Amino acid sequence: MTAFSLGLASFPLLLVLLALRLPIGVAMLVVGGGGYMLVNGEAALLNYLKTTPYYLFANYSFSVIPLFLLMGQFATRAGLSEALFRAAYVFLGHRRGGLAIAGIGGCAGFGAICGSSTATASTMGQVALPEMRRYGYSGALSTGTLAAGGTLGILIPPSVILVIYAILTEQNVAAMFLAAFVPALLAVFGFMLAVSVYVRLFPAEGPSAPKTSWRERLRTLLSIWPALAIFLAVIGGIYGGIFTPTEAAAVGAAATGLLALLKGGLANGGWKDVLLGTAQTTAMIFLILLGAEVYSSFLAMTRMPMEAASWITAAELSPYLVIGGILLFYLVLGCVMDSLSMILLTIPILFPIVSGLDFGLSHEETAIWFGVLVVIVVELGLITPPVGLNVFVINAIAKDVPMLETFRGVLPFLIAEVARVALLVAFPGIVLFALRFA
């Protein structure tokens, strides 16, 4: 087989290994390492593995990942999820479907501190789900809302996925965060609109809760000032030129850690759970990063990504037809793979193709626009069947709700997301607008 043929054959082989339930990091390491050895020989592979892991993990940029993960762990222990949901509830709960809208607002607020979709879904599910069920919300609406709302954690800065994409494509992390703001706000608005339409069609599934007094509302607002202060310190510090993203992550982790300590969330072994949870997630991510690096190096040796980019350019296909096909591919892949794995597996192959297309944008603008689109479509994979990781997370909490009911509940949000993707594809300026203020 030629090197190019090996590159083409590696992807279906990788999918077979994933179907056999081999961890994605190990699968990429096996396929990439085996292919590298076939192309360059065993000695070359050993020399490559002797140095690559060290230089990969010694990259200062990657230190932001465990810091943001630690920040999310501390935020959970500090009880910020309860405060954010309560604040949204006292203002919106008296409306029809108000608790579901409050759940979306709480997910958005917690996602801005946490940056992890599954953690956002799990934490907000434990906080909001009992309240929604207590007031008679249907299983479909309550679980579907929280599964979809959890996906906001992947896009709202700070986001680990955005950091990893920026590093893979050599883009500025702060620029990626800035570009994600408007699409994230559109997601929040679209989800709230989806709830409003749903309860108008099925009013019995989302009844209103009792109205709270303005005194209670103001008192509740005071309880969320630490979350707002931490978010402004992290994001404002980055854009104000005070911190680098890594330094901002350290400041955010220290602030949430102090808050968790003052709230008593680190008592009774809390420190151990926080550090162990951060270490386990970091180790998982770094193993996937290593596997992706080896697999990407093998693909570069075969020149398969470059040849594919050249073929698509020579075919003179419409750039928007190509981007539509890529996004559709992500939707299909999201049914069987988690978000981080999709990003690390596909970006080395697809990014050179997109970079070679003419959208009337600069190379940097194309990279940032494509990155936001990819992260949004990857979000959909968290709530689409048959995997739908967030759906499984919420159903583990709401054991009395059938899985099909939850998937029915996320359908309005899937429609809202597809509409958002279409809007951002048609008008890239929505993504790039905020970069003018960088």
PDB file of N, CA, C and O in Angstrom, residues 56-112:
ATOM      1  N   LEU A  56       5.186  17.825  23.743  1.00  0.00           N
ATOM      2  CA  LEU A  56       3.746  18.093  23.682  1.00  0.00           C
ATOM      3  C   LEU A  56       3.231  18.581  25.024  1.00  0.00           C
ATOM      4  O   LEU A  56       2.573  19.623  25.119  1.00  0.00           O
ATOM      5  N   PHE A  57       3.540  17.839  26.086  1.00  0.00           N
ATOM      6  CA  PHE A  57       2.986  18.173  27.396  1.00  0.00           C
ATOM      7  C   PHE A  57       3.764  19.267  28.113  1.00  0.00           C
ATOM      8  O   PHE A  57       3.305  19.794  29.124  1.00  0.00           O
ATOM      9  N   ALA A  58       4.953  19.606  27.597  1.00  0.00           N
ATOM     10  CA  ALA A  58       5.696  20.734  28.158  1.00  0.00           C
ATOM     11  C   ALA A  58       5.229  22.059  27.579  1.00  0.00           C
ATOM     12  O   ALA A  58       5.704  23.123  27.980  1.00  0.00           O
ATOM     13  N   ASN A  59       4.288  22.001  26.629  1.00  0.00           N
ATOM     14  CA  ASN A  59       3.730  23.208  26.013  1.00  0.00           C
ATOM     15  C   ASN A  59       2.987  24.018  27.078  1.00  0.00           C
ATOM     16  O   ASN A  59       2.005  23.554  27.664  1.00  0.00           O
ATOM     17  N   TYR A  60       3.440  25.239  27.304  1.00  0.00           N
ATOM     18  CA  TYR A  60       2.851  26.090  28.346  1.00  0.00           C
ATOM     19  C   TYR A  60       1.362  26.334  28.120  1.00  0.00           C
ATOM     20  O   TYR A  60       0.585  26.444  29.078  1.00  0.00           O
ATOM     21  N   SER A  61       0.952  26.390  26.857  1.00  0.00           N
ATOM     22  CA  SER A  61      -0.447  26.687  26.543  1.00  0.00           C
ATOM     23  C   SER A  61      -1.395  25.641  27.118  1.00  0.00           C
ATOM     24  O   SER A  61      -2.538  25.955  27.474  1.00  0.00           O
ATOM     25  N   PHE A  62      -0.931  24.388  27.215  1.00  0.00           N
ATOM     26  CA  PHE A  62      -1.808  23.327  27.693  1.00  0.00           C
ATOM     27  C   PHE A  62      -2.055  23.401  29.197  1.00  0.00           C
ATOM     28  O   PHE A  62      -2.953  22.726  29.703  1.00  0.00           O
ATOM     29  N   SER A  63      -1.285  24.205  29.916  1.00  0.00           N
ATOM     30  CA  SER A  63      -1.494  24.309  31.360  1.00  0.00           C
ATOM     31  C   SER A  63      -2.830  24.962  31.695  1.00  0.00           C
ATOM     32  O   SER A  63      -3.328  24.844  32.816  1.00  0.00           O
ATOM     33  N   VAL A  64      -3.429  25.637  30.708  1.00  0.00           N
ATOM     34  CA  VAL A  64      -4.725  26.270  30.943  1.00  0.00           C
ATOM     35  C   VAL A  64      -5.823  25.219  31.142  1.00  0.00           C
ATOM     36  O   VAL A  64      -6.820  25.479  31.826  1.00  0.00           O
ATOM     37  N   ILE A  65      -5.632  24.021  30.597  1.00  0.00           N
ATOM     38  CA  ILE A  65      -6.679  22.991  30.655  1.00  0.00           C
ATOM     39  C   ILE A  65      -6.934  22.522  32.088  1.00  0.00           C
ATOM     40  O   ILE A  65      -8.070  22.598  32.568  1.00  0.00           O
ATOM     41  N   PRO A  66      -5.911  22.028  32.818  1.00  0.00           N
ATOM     42  CA  PRO A  66      -6.204  21.612  34.199  1.00  0.00           C
ATOM     43  C   PRO A  66      -6.657  22.764  35.089  1.00  0.00           C
ATOM     44  O   PRO A  66      -7.436  22.552  36.028  1.00  0.00           O
ATOM     45  N   LEU A  67      -6.220  23.987  34.787  1.00  0.00           N
ATOM     46  CA  LEU A  67      -6.637  25.118  35.616  1.00  0.00           C
ATOM     47  C   LEU A  67      -8.125  25.422  35.431  1.00  0.00           C
ATOM     48  O   LEU A  67      -8.842  25.668  36.407  1.00  0.00           O
ATOM     49  N   PHE A  68      -8.606  25.398  34.194  1.00  0.00           N
ATOM     50  CA  PHE A  68     -10.041  25.615  33.970  1.00  0.00           C
ATOM     51  C   PHE A  68     -10.863  24.453  34.533  1.00  0.00           C
ATOM     52  O   PHE A  68     -11.979  24.652  35.038  1.00  0.00           O
ATOM     53  N   LEU A  69     -10.337  23.239  34.439  1.00  0.00           N
ATOM     54  CA  LEU A  69     -11.034  22.090  35.024  1.00  0.00           C
ATOM     55  C   LEU A  69     -11.114  22.221  36.548  1.00  0.00           C
ATOM     56  O   LEU A  69     -12.147  21.929  37.156  1.00  0.00           O
ATOM     57  N   LEU A  70     -10.012  22.662  37.150  1.00  0.00           N
ATOM     58  CA  LEU A  70      -9.996  22.875  38.596  1.00  0.00           C
ATOM     59  C   LEU A  70     -10.986  23.969  38.987  1.00  0.00           C
ATOM     60  O   LEU A  70     -11.698  23.851  39.996  1.00  0.00           O
ATOM     61  N   MET A  71     -11.062  25.009  38.177  1.00  0.00           N
ATOM     62  CA  MET A  71     -12.022  26.090  38.422  1.00  0.00           C
ATOM     63  C   MET A  71     -13.452  25.558  38.412  1.00  0.00           C
ATOM     64  O   MET A  71     -14.274  25.914  39.266  1.00  0.00           O
ATOM     65  N   GLY A  72     -13.756  24.682  37.461  1.00  0.00           N
ATOM     66  CA  GLY A  72     -15.078  24.084  37.397  1.00  0.00           C
ATOM     67  C   GLY A  72     -15.393  23.220  38.600  1.00  0.00           C
ATOM     68  O   GLY A  72     -16.520  23.236  39.130  1.00  0.00           O
ATOM     69  N   GLN A  73     -14.397  22.456  39.065  1.00  0.00           N
ATOM     70  CA  GLN A  73     -14.594  21.616  40.255  1.00  0.00           C
ATOM     71  C   GLN A  73     -14.874  22.475  41.489  1.00  0.00           C
ATOM     72  O   GLN A  73     -15.775  22.182  42.277  1.00  0.00           O
ATOM     73  N   PHE A  74     -14.102  23.541  41.649  1.00  0.00           N
ATOM     74  CA  PHE A  74     -14.323  24.438  42.785  1.00  0.00           C
ATOM     75  C   PHE A  74     -15.689  25.116  42.695  1.00  0.00           C
ATOM     76  O   PHE A  74     -16.373  25.305  43.712  1.00  0.00           O
ATOM     77  N   ALA A  75     -16.090  25.511  41.478  1.00  0.00           N
ATOM     78  CA  ALA A  75     -17.377  26.187  41.303  1.00  0.00           C
ATOM     79  C   ALA A  75     -18.534  25.290  41.741  1.00  0.00           C
ATOM     80  O   ALA A  75     -19.505  25.754  42.343  1.00  0.00           O
ATOM     81  N   THR A  76     -18.422  23.995  41.425  1.00  0.00           N
ATOM     82  CA  THR A  76     -19.450  23.044  41.856  1.00  0.00           C
ATOM     83  C   THR A  76     -19.506  22.960  43.365  1.00  0.00           C
ATOM     84  O   THR A  76     -20.589  22.968  43.970  1.00  0.00           O
ATOM     85  N   ARG A  77     -18.326  22.888  43.993  1.00  0.00           N
ATOM     86  CA  ARG A  77     -18.257  22.784  45.450  1.00  0.00           C
ATOM     87  C   ARG A  77     -18.709  24.059  46.148  1.00  0.00           C
ATOM     88  O   ARG A  77     -19.164  24.021  47.306  1.00  0.00           O
ATOM     89  N   ALA A  78     -18.595  25.197  45.454  1.00  0.00           N
ATOM     90  CA  ALA A  78     -18.975  26.473  46.065  1.00  0.00           C
ATOM     91  C   ALA A  78     -20.480  26.707  46.019  1.00  0.00           C
ATOM     92  O   ALA A  78     -20.969  27.711  46.555  1.00  0.00           O
ATOM     93  N   GLY A  79     -21.219  25.820  45.356  1.00  0.00           N
ATOM     94  CA  GLY A  79     -22.667  25.963  45.289  1.00  0.00           C
ATOM     95  C   GLY A  79     -23.138  27.051  44.348  1.00  0.00           C
ATOM     96  O   GLY A  79     -24.256  27.565  44.482  1.00  0.00           O
ATOM     97  N   LEU A  80     -22.311  27.417  43.376  1.00  0.00           N
ATOM     98  CA  LEU A  80     -22.696  28.481  42.454  1.00  0.00           C
ATOM     99  C   LEU A  80     -23.877  28.085  41.580  1.00  0.00           C
ATOM    100  O   LEU A  80     -24.657  28.933  41.147  1.00  0.00           O
ATOM    101  N   SER A  81     -24.003  26.795  41.296  1.00  0.00           N
ATOM    102  CA  SER A  81     -25.104  26.352  40.442  1.00  0.00           C
ATOM    103  C   SER A  81     -26.451  26.640  41.103  1.00  0.00           C
ATOM    104  O   SER A  81     -27.390  27.115  40.450  1.00  0.00           O
ATOM    105  N   GLU A  82     -26.562  26.377  42.422  1.00  0.00           N
ATOM    106  CA  GLU A  82     -27.807  26.635  43.130  1.00  0.00           C
ATOM    107  C   GLU A  82     -28.145  28.118  43.125  1.00  0.00           C
ATOM    108  O   GLU A  82     -29.296  28.513  42.884  1.00  0.00           O
ATOM    109  N   ALA A  83     -27.124  28.964  43.360  1.00  0.00           N
ATOM    110  CA  ALA A  83     -27.360  30.401  43.410  1.00  0.00           C
ATOM    111  C   ALA A  83     -27.807  30.939  42.059  1.00  0.00           C
ATOM    112  O   ALA A  83     -28.717  31.773  41.969  1.00  0.00           O
ATOM    113  N   LEU A  84     -27.180  30.475  40.990  1.00  0.00           N
ATOM    114  CA  LEU A  84     -27.518  30.958  39.653  1.00  0.00           C
ATOM    115  C   LEU A  84     -28.924  30.521  39.240  1.00  0.00           C
ATOM    116  O   LEU A  84     -29.674  31.301  38.649  1.00  0.00           O
ATOM    117  N   PHE A  85     -29.271  29.269  39.530  1.00  0.00           N
ATOM    118  CA  PHE A  85     -30.611  28.809  39.190  1.00  0.00           C
ATOM    119  C   PHE A  85     -31.662  29.550  40.004  1.00  0.00           C
ATOM    120  O   PHE A  85     -32.713  29.948  39.479  1.00  0.00           O
ATOM    121  N   ARG A  86     -31.381  29.764  41.278  1.00  0.00           N
ATOM    122  CA  ARG A  86     -32.336  30.465  42.144  1.00  0.00           C
ATOM    123  C   ARG A  86     -32.565  31.889  41.636  1.00  0.00           C
ATOM    124  O   ARG A  86     -33.697  32.386  41.621  1.00  0.00           O
ATOM    125  N   ALA A  87     -31.485  32.563  41.197  1.00  0.00           N
ATOM    126  CA  ALA A  87     -31.605  33.926  40.707  1.00  0.00           C
ATOM    127  C   ALA A  87     -32.469  33.974  39.447  1.00  0.00           C
ATOM    128  O   ALA A  87     -33.309  34.870  39.285  1.00  0.00           O
ATOM    129  N   ALA A  88     -32.262  33.015  38.557  1.00  0.00           N
ATOM    130  CA  ALA A  88     -33.086  32.966  37.345  1.00  0.00           C
ATOM    131  C   ALA A  88     -34.530  32.593  37.691  1.00  0.00           C
ATOM    132  O   ALA A  88     -35.481  33.119  37.085  1.00  0.00           O
ATOM    133  N   TYR A  89     -34.692  31.727  38.659  1.00  0.00           N
ATOM    134  CA  TYR A  89     -36.030  31.245  39.031  1.00  0.00           C
ATOM    135  C   TYR A  89     -36.908  32.361  39.598  1.00  0.00           C
ATOM    136  O   TYR A  89     -38.085  32.485  39.253  1.00  0.00           O
ATOM    137  N   VAL A  90     -36.354  33.207  40.472  1.00  0.00           N
ATOM    138  CA  VAL A  90     -37.187  34.218  41.122  1.00  0.00           C
ATOM    139  C   VAL A  90     -37.681  35.268  40.127  1.00  0.00           C
ATOM    140  O   VAL A  90     -38.693  35.930  40.363  1.00  0.00           O
ATOM    141  N   PHE A  91     -36.962  35.445  39.015  1.00  0.00           N
ATOM    142  CA  PHE A  91     -37.399  36.420  38.011  1.00  0.00           C
ATOM    143  C   PHE A  91     -38.293  35.801  36.938  1.00  0.00           C
ATOM    144  O   PHE A  91     -39.126  36.488  36.348  1.00  0.00           O
ATOM    145  N   LEU A  92     -38.124  34.510  36.664  1.00  0.00           N
ATOM    146  CA  LEU A  92     -38.808  33.903  35.522  1.00  0.00           C
ATOM    147  C   LEU A  92     -39.777  32.790  35.894  1.00  0.00           C
ATOM    148  O   LEU A  92     -40.598  32.376  35.071  1.00  0.00           O
ATOM    149  N   GLY A  93     -39.679  32.269  37.112  1.00  0.00           N
ATOM    150  CA  GLY A  93     -40.433  31.078  37.482  1.00  0.00           C
ATOM    151  C   GLY A  93     -41.935  31.238  37.412  1.00  0.00           C
ATOM    152  O   GLY A  93     -42.658  30.257  37.210  1.00  0.00           O
ATOM    153  N   HIS A  94     -42.448  32.477  37.550  1.00  0.00           N
ATOM    154  CA  HIS A  94     -43.895  32.679  37.567  1.00  0.00           C
ATOM    155  C   HIS A  94     -44.502  32.660  36.168  1.00  0.00           C
ATOM    156  O   HIS A  94     -45.722  32.686  36.021  1.00  0.00           O
ATOM    157  N   ARG A  95     -43.673  32.618  35.141  1.00  0.00           N
ATOM    158  CA  ARG A  95     -44.182  32.556  33.776  1.00  0.00           C
ATOM    159  C   ARG A  95     -44.416  31.101  33.370  1.00  0.00           C
ATOM    160  O   ARG A  95     -43.821  30.185  33.947  1.00  0.00           O
ATOM    161  N   ARG A  96     -45.242  30.899  32.363  1.00  0.00           N
ATOM    162  CA  ARG A  96     -45.438  29.548  31.844  1.00  0.00           C
ATOM    163  C   ARG A  96     -44.116  29.065  31.233  1.00  0.00           C
ATOM    164  O   ARG A  96     -43.529  29.737  30.396  1.00  0.00           O
ATOM    165  N   GLY A  97     -43.661  27.915  31.697  1.00  0.00           N
ATOM    166  CA  GLY A  97     -42.359  27.417  31.251  1.00  0.00           C
ATOM    167  C   GLY A  97     -41.192  28.151  31.887  1.00  0.00           C
ATOM    168  O   GLY A  97     -40.041  27.962  31.482  1.00  0.00           O
ATOM    169  N   GLY A  98     -41.484  28.987  32.891  1.00  0.00           N
ATOM    170  CA  GLY A  98     -40.447  29.822  33.490  1.00  0.00           C
ATOM    171  C   GLY A  98     -39.330  29.049  34.159  1.00  0.00           C
ATOM    172  O   GLY A  98     -38.173  29.460  34.120  1.00  0.00           O
ATOM    173  N   LEU A  99     -39.658  27.931  34.798  1.00  0.00           N
ATOM    174  CA  LEU A  99     -38.610  27.142  35.450  1.00  0.00           C
ATOM    175  C   LEU A  99     -37.653  26.546  34.416  1.00  0.00           C
ATOM    176  O   LEU A  99     -36.446  26.441  34.669  1.00  0.00           O
ATOM    177  N   ALA A 100     -38.184  26.156  33.261  1.00  0.00           N
ATOM    178  CA  ALA A 100     -37.321  25.637  32.203  1.00  0.00           C
ATOM    179  C   ALA A 100     -36.422  26.746  31.660  1.00  0.00           C
ATOM    180  O   ALA A 100     -35.221  26.531  31.415  1.00  0.00           O
ATOM    181  N   ILE A 101     -36.986  27.947  31.492  1.00  0.00           N
ATOM    182  CA  ILE A 101     -36.181  29.084  31.043  1.00  0.00           C
ATOM    183  C   ILE A 101     -35.132  29.434  32.094  1.00  0.00           C
ATOM    184  O   ILE A 101     -33.984  29.755  31.771  1.00  0.00           O
ATOM    185  N   ALA A 102     -35.517  29.343  33.364  1.00  0.00           N
ATOM    186  CA  ALA A 102     -34.555  29.577  34.446  1.00  0.00           C
ATOM    187  C   ALA A 102     -33.441  28.538  34.420  1.00  0.00           C
ATOM    188  O   ALA A 102     -32.275  28.844  34.696  1.00  0.00           O
ATOM    189  N   GLY A 103     -33.801  27.295  34.081  1.00  0.00           N
ATOM    190  CA  GLY A 103     -32.782  26.255  33.949  1.00  0.00           C
ATOM    191  C   GLY A 103     -31.780  26.582  32.862  1.00  0.00           C
ATOM    192  O   GLY A 103     -30.562  26.369  33.030  1.00  0.00           O
ATOM    193  N   ILE A 104     -32.267  27.118  31.728  1.00  0.00           N
ATOM    194  CA  ILE A 104     -31.371  27.541  30.653  1.00  0.00           C
ATOM    195  C   ILE A 104     -30.452  28.660  31.134  1.00  0.00           C
ATOM    196  O   ILE A 104     -29.241  28.645  30.901  1.00  0.00           O
ATOM    197  N   GLY A 105     -31.046  29.647  31.835  1.00  0.00           N
ATOM    198  CA  GLY A 105     -30.242  30.744  32.364  1.00  0.00           C
ATOM    199  C   GLY A 105     -29.206  30.275  33.367  1.00  0.00           C
ATOM    200  O   GLY A 105     -28.057  30.735  33.353  1.00  0.00           O
ATOM    201  N   GLY A 106     -29.602  29.345  34.233  1.00  0.00           N
ATOM    202  CA  GLY A 106     -28.656  28.803  35.201  1.00  0.00           C
ATOM    203  C   GLY A 106     -27.526  28.043  34.530  1.00  0.00           C
ATOM    204  O   GLY A 106     -26.362  28.152  34.928  1.00  0.00           O
ATOM    205  N   CYS A 107     -27.852  27.264  33.494  1.00  0.00           N
ATOM    206  CA  CYS A 107     -26.823  26.530  32.745  1.00  0.00           C
ATOM    207  C   CYS A 107     -25.847  27.490  32.075  1.00  0.00           C
ATOM    208  O   CYS A 107     -24.635  27.241  32.054  1.00  0.00           O
ATOM    209  N   ALA A 108     -26.389  28.593  31.514  1.00  0.00           N
ATOM    210  CA  ALA A 108     -25.525  29.579  30.864  1.00  0.00           C
ATOM    211  C   ALA A 108     -24.580  30.218  31.873  1.00  0.00           C
ATOM    212  O   ALA A 108     -23.378  30.366  31.613  1.00  0.00           O
ATOM    213  N   GLY A 109     -25.120  30.585  33.034  1.00  0.00           N
ATOM    214  CA  GLY A 109     -24.283  31.204  34.056  1.00  0.00           C
ATOM    215  C   GLY A 109     -23.231  30.264  34.594  1.00  0.00           C
ATOM    216  O   GLY A 109     -22.063  30.639  34.754  1.00  0.00           O
ATOM    217  N   PHE A 110     -23.628  29.009  34.874  1.00  0.00           N
ATOM    218  CA  PHE A 110     -22.663  28.054  35.407  1.00  0.00           C
ATOM    219  C   PHE A 110     -21.646  27.650  34.341  1.00  0.00           C
ATOM    220  O   PHE A 110     -20.482  27.431  34.649  1.00  0.00           O
ATOM    221  N   GLY A 111     -22.097  27.569  33.069  1.00  0.00           N
ATOM    222  CA  GLY A 111     -21.170  27.245  31.992  1.00  0.00           C
ATOM    223  C   GLY A 111     -20.086  28.281  31.828  1.00  0.00           C
ATOM    224  O   GLY A 111     -18.967  27.978  31.424  1.00  0.00           O
ATOM    225  N   ALA A 112     -20.416  29.554  32.150  1.00  0.00           N
ATOM    226  CA  ALA A 112     -19.423  30.618  32.067  1.00  0.00           C
ATOM    227  C   ALA A 112     -18.330  30.462  33.117  1.00  0.00           C
ATOM    228  O   ALA A 112     -17.225  30.987  32.945  1.00  0.00           O
TER     229      ALA A 112
END
